[in-house]
GROMACS .gro file of C-alpha atoms in nm:
model
  186
    1MET     CA    1   8.534   7.875  11.116
    2ARG     CA    2   8.910   7.837  11.090
    3ASN     CA    3   8.876   7.965  10.731
    4ALA     CA    4   8.675   8.266  10.820
    5VAL     CA    5   8.937   8.360  11.083
    6ARG     CA    6   9.205   8.329  10.817
    7LEU     CA    7   9.005   8.577  10.600
    8ILE     CA    8   8.978   8.821  10.881
    9CYS     CA    9   9.333   8.802  11.002
   10HIS     CA   10   9.428   8.863  10.625
   11ALA     CA   11   9.211   9.147  10.607
   12LEU     CA   12   9.332   9.322  10.926
   13LYS     CA   13   9.715   9.272  10.793
   14VAL     CA   14   9.622   9.443  10.458
   15SER     CA   15   9.455   9.718  10.644
   16ARG     CA   16   9.765   9.764  10.856
   17TYR     CA   17  10.011   9.735  10.546
   18SER     CA   18   9.777   9.985  10.372
   19CYS     CA   19   9.775  10.208  10.650
   20LEU     CA   20  10.164  10.210  10.678
   21ILE     CA   21  10.193  10.259  10.313
   22ALA     CA   22   9.955  10.549  10.296
   23LEU     CA   23  10.138  10.731  10.592
   24ARG     CA   24  10.463  10.663  10.419
   25LEU     CA   25  10.327  10.836  10.128
   26LYS     CA   26  10.216  11.124  10.344
   27LEU     CA   27   9.863  11.107  10.234
   28PRO     CA   28   9.602  11.335  10.427
   29LEU     CA   29   9.467  11.163  10.739
   30LYS     CA   30   9.126  11.140  10.589
   31GLU     CA   31   9.248  10.933  10.300
   32VAL     CA   32   9.469  10.702  10.511
   33LEU     CA   33   9.160  10.638  10.726
   34LYS     CA   34   8.954  10.544  10.395
   35VAL     CA   35   9.242  10.316  10.285
   36MET     CA   36   9.253  10.151  10.621
   37ILE     CA   37   8.894  10.082  10.623
   38ALA     CA   38   8.881   9.961  10.261
   39GLY     CA   39   9.189   9.740  10.325
   40ALA     CA   40   8.985   9.585  10.614
   41LEU     CA   41   8.692   9.515  10.391
   42HIS     CA   42   8.860   9.452  10.055
   43ASP     CA   43   8.783   9.085  10.057
   44VAL     CA   44   8.424   9.104  10.202
   45GLY     CA   45   8.266   8.966   9.895
   46LYS     CA   46   8.450   8.626   9.969
   47PHE     CA   47   8.212   8.557  10.249
   48LYS     CA   48   7.933   8.531   9.975
   49LEU     CA   49   8.132   8.265   9.789
   50LYS     CA   50   8.112   7.888   9.826
   51SER     CA   51   8.381   7.770  10.067
   52ASN     CA   52   8.465   7.446   9.866
   53VAL     CA   53   8.593   7.682   9.561
   54LEU     CA   54   8.714   7.956   9.800
   55PHE     CA   55   8.938   7.718   9.988
   56LYS     CA   56   9.001   7.441   9.732
   57ALA     CA   57   9.362   7.299   9.796
   58ASP     CA   58   9.380   7.189   9.427
   59GLU     CA   59   9.445   7.412   9.131
   60LEU     CA   60   9.124   7.592   9.029
   61THR     CA   61   8.951   7.542   8.699
   62SER     CA   62   8.918   7.844   8.477
   63LYS     CA   63   8.555   7.858   8.567
   64GLU     CA   64   8.610   7.831   8.933
   65PHE     CA   65   8.881   8.119   8.915
   66ASP     CA   66   8.637   8.339   8.726
   67TYR     CA   67   8.387   8.286   8.984
   68LEU     CA   68   8.640   8.373   9.266
   69LYS     CA   69   8.730   8.693   9.088
   70GLY     CA   70   8.362   8.801   9.132
   71HIS     CA   71   8.442   8.879   9.496
   72ALA     CA   72   8.565   9.222   9.410
   73GLU     CA   73   8.235   9.324   9.258
   74LEU     CA   74   8.038   9.129   9.522
   75GLY     CA   75   8.212   9.325   9.792
   76ALA     CA   76   8.157   9.652   9.642
   77SER     CA   77   7.815   9.604   9.597
   78GLN     CA   78   7.751   9.494   9.948
   79LEU     CA   79   7.913   9.792  10.089
   80MET     CA   80   7.715  10.029   9.879
   81LYS     CA   81   7.414   9.892  10.063
   82PHE     CA   82   7.565  10.015  10.382
   83TRP     CA   83   7.611  10.367  10.246
   84LEU     CA   84   7.986  10.352  10.258
   85SER     CA   85   8.179  10.607  10.095
   86GLY     CA   86   8.215  10.570   9.712
   87SER     CA   87   8.581  10.590   9.733
   88ILE     CA   88   8.592  10.313   9.971
   89CYS     CA   89   8.366  10.079   9.772
   90GLU     CA   90   8.569  10.191   9.458
   91MET     CA   91   8.892  10.064   9.633
   92VAL     CA   92   8.711   9.722   9.712
   93LEU     CA   93   8.621   9.680   9.355
   94GLN     CA   94   8.958   9.773   9.195
   95HIS     CA   95   9.202   9.597   9.452
   96HIS     CA   96   9.277   9.339   9.190
   97GLU     CA   97   9.358   9.575   8.901
   98ASN     CA   98   9.710   9.574   8.797
   99ALA     CA   99   9.894   9.898   8.691
  100ASP     CA  100   9.974   9.733   8.349
  101GLY     CA  101   9.612   9.664   8.284
  102THR     CA  102   9.618   9.299   8.341
  103GLY     CA  103   9.399   9.276   8.654
  104TYR     CA  104   9.049   9.226   8.715
  105PRO     CA  105   8.746   9.290   8.718
  106TYR     CA  106   8.777   9.545   8.438
  107GLY     CA  107   9.154   9.519   8.305
  108ILE     CA  108   9.209   9.906   8.371
  109SER     CA  109   9.562  10.047   8.396
  110ILE     CA  110   9.733  10.280   8.653
  111ASN     CA  111   9.563  10.600   8.542
  112ASP     CA  112   9.210  10.468   8.599
  113ILE     CA  113   9.278  10.290   8.924
  114SER     CA  114   9.221  10.500   9.244
  115GLN     CA  115   9.543  10.539   9.456
  116GLY     CA  116   9.379  10.367   9.745
  117ALA     CA  117   9.311  10.049   9.540
  118ARG     CA  118   9.678  10.056   9.417
  119ILE     CA  119   9.794  10.071   9.780
  120ILE     CA  120   9.579   9.784   9.869
  121ARG     CA  121   9.696   9.586   9.570
  122VAL     CA  122  10.034   9.591   9.703
  123ALA     CA  123   9.934   9.532  10.065
  124ASP     CA  124   9.713   9.239   9.949
  125VAL     CA  125   9.982   9.064   9.761
  126TYR     CA  126  10.248   9.111  10.039
  127SER     CA  127  10.004   8.973  10.295
  128ALA     CA  128   9.897   8.694  10.089
  129LEU     CA  129  10.275   8.573  10.007
  130THR     CA  130  10.378   8.614  10.384
  131VAL     CA  131  10.103   8.377  10.537
  132ASP     CA  132  10.032   8.013  10.481
  133ARG     CA  133   9.747   7.931  10.234
  134VAL     CA  134   9.588   7.635  10.122
  135TYR     CA  135   9.780   7.643   9.794
  136HIS     CA  136  10.128   7.757   9.919
  137ASP     CA  137  10.361   7.795  10.213
  138LYS     CA  138  10.431   8.146  10.349
  139ILE     CA  139  10.760   8.313  10.243
  140SER     CA  140  10.944   8.564  10.421
  141GLY     CA  141  10.896   8.938  10.375
  142ARG     CA  142  11.229   8.961  10.181
  143GLU     CA  143  11.114   8.689   9.933
  144ALA     CA  144  10.783   8.839   9.886
  145ILE     CA  145  10.942   9.196   9.810
  146SER     CA  146  11.188   8.996   9.554
  147LEU     CA  147  10.881   8.822   9.387
  148MET     CA  148  10.682   9.160   9.369
  149LEU     CA  149  10.979   9.313   9.210
  150ASP     CA  150  10.996   9.027   8.935
  151GLU     CA  151  10.625   9.140   8.865
  152ALA     CA  152  10.675   9.514   8.924
  153ASP     CA  153  10.474   9.629   8.607
  154CYS     CA  154  10.165   9.506   8.804
  155TYR     CA  155  10.223   9.768   9.080
  156ASP     CA  156  10.250  10.138   9.113
  157PHE     CA  157  10.619  10.184   9.162
  158GLU     CA  158  10.578  10.471   9.427
  159ILE     CA  159  10.362  10.240   9.621
  160LEU     CA  160  10.598   9.946   9.600
  161HIS     CA  161  10.894  10.163   9.684
  162ALA     CA  162  10.714  10.273  10.004
  163LEU     CA  163  10.637   9.903  10.091
  164ILE     CA  164  11.013   9.825  10.040
  165GLU     CA  165  11.108  10.134  10.256
  166ILE     CA  166  10.857  10.004  10.530
  167SER     CA  167  11.015   9.654  10.509
  168ARG     CA  168  11.373   9.770  10.508
  169LYS     CA  169  11.288   9.962  10.844
  170ARG     CA  170  11.123   9.675  10.984
  171HIS     CA  171  11.374   9.398  10.874
  172GLY     CA  172  11.692   9.573  10.807
  173SER     CA  173  11.848   9.648  10.477
  174LEU     CA  174  11.727   9.435  10.175
  175ARG     CA  175  11.971   9.302   9.918
  176LEU     CA  176  11.786   9.385   9.592
  177SER     CA  177  12.109   9.439   9.373
  178ASN     CA  178  11.974   9.164   9.111
  179LYS     CA  179  11.677   9.388   9.089
  180ARG     CA  180  11.846   9.702   9.001
  181GLU     CA  181  11.665   9.797   8.681
  182VAL     CA  182  11.324   9.804   8.867
  183SER     CA  183  11.457   9.970   9.174
  184ASP     CA  184  11.591  10.241   8.952
  185LYS     CA  185  11.240  10.304   8.832
  186ILE     CA  186  11.096  10.337   9.189
   0.00000   0.00000   0.00000
């Protein structure tokens, strides 16, 4: 039960961050609502996975990691059964795709990833870094942003910049001078 609550709390945080980012980007309200819904449902496929693998504290084997990566496709197919908007299902399916093409399930790059999925990707990583997980302790929002900037090629720069602006408003100015090259791109 505790693990299910963690999944739900994470989903709600991702939905909230996704909404804030979408609003910061001045997306139309209809799109903001779709992103919020997809953010809340992005990990629904995990409820179909074996909990002993999903919540394993030890390092995952490559076979276990491949199994976990299936949650995006599982979630999208579950949501299609409920006649949810195709764009919401697409966001759920693509939320682990990286801008540089290194993500999953398809390894597509930024031009082929929906904007909503790119927003959820940033919100998901930020949320995951800032909460305790079985495999790592939480870090501060500033530390999370710094780590994400170190891997900036994985994210849409405009969306990552929107998260930085939201974080600045919430936590005060961020000292990111050592990330100048990346910051100049966003």
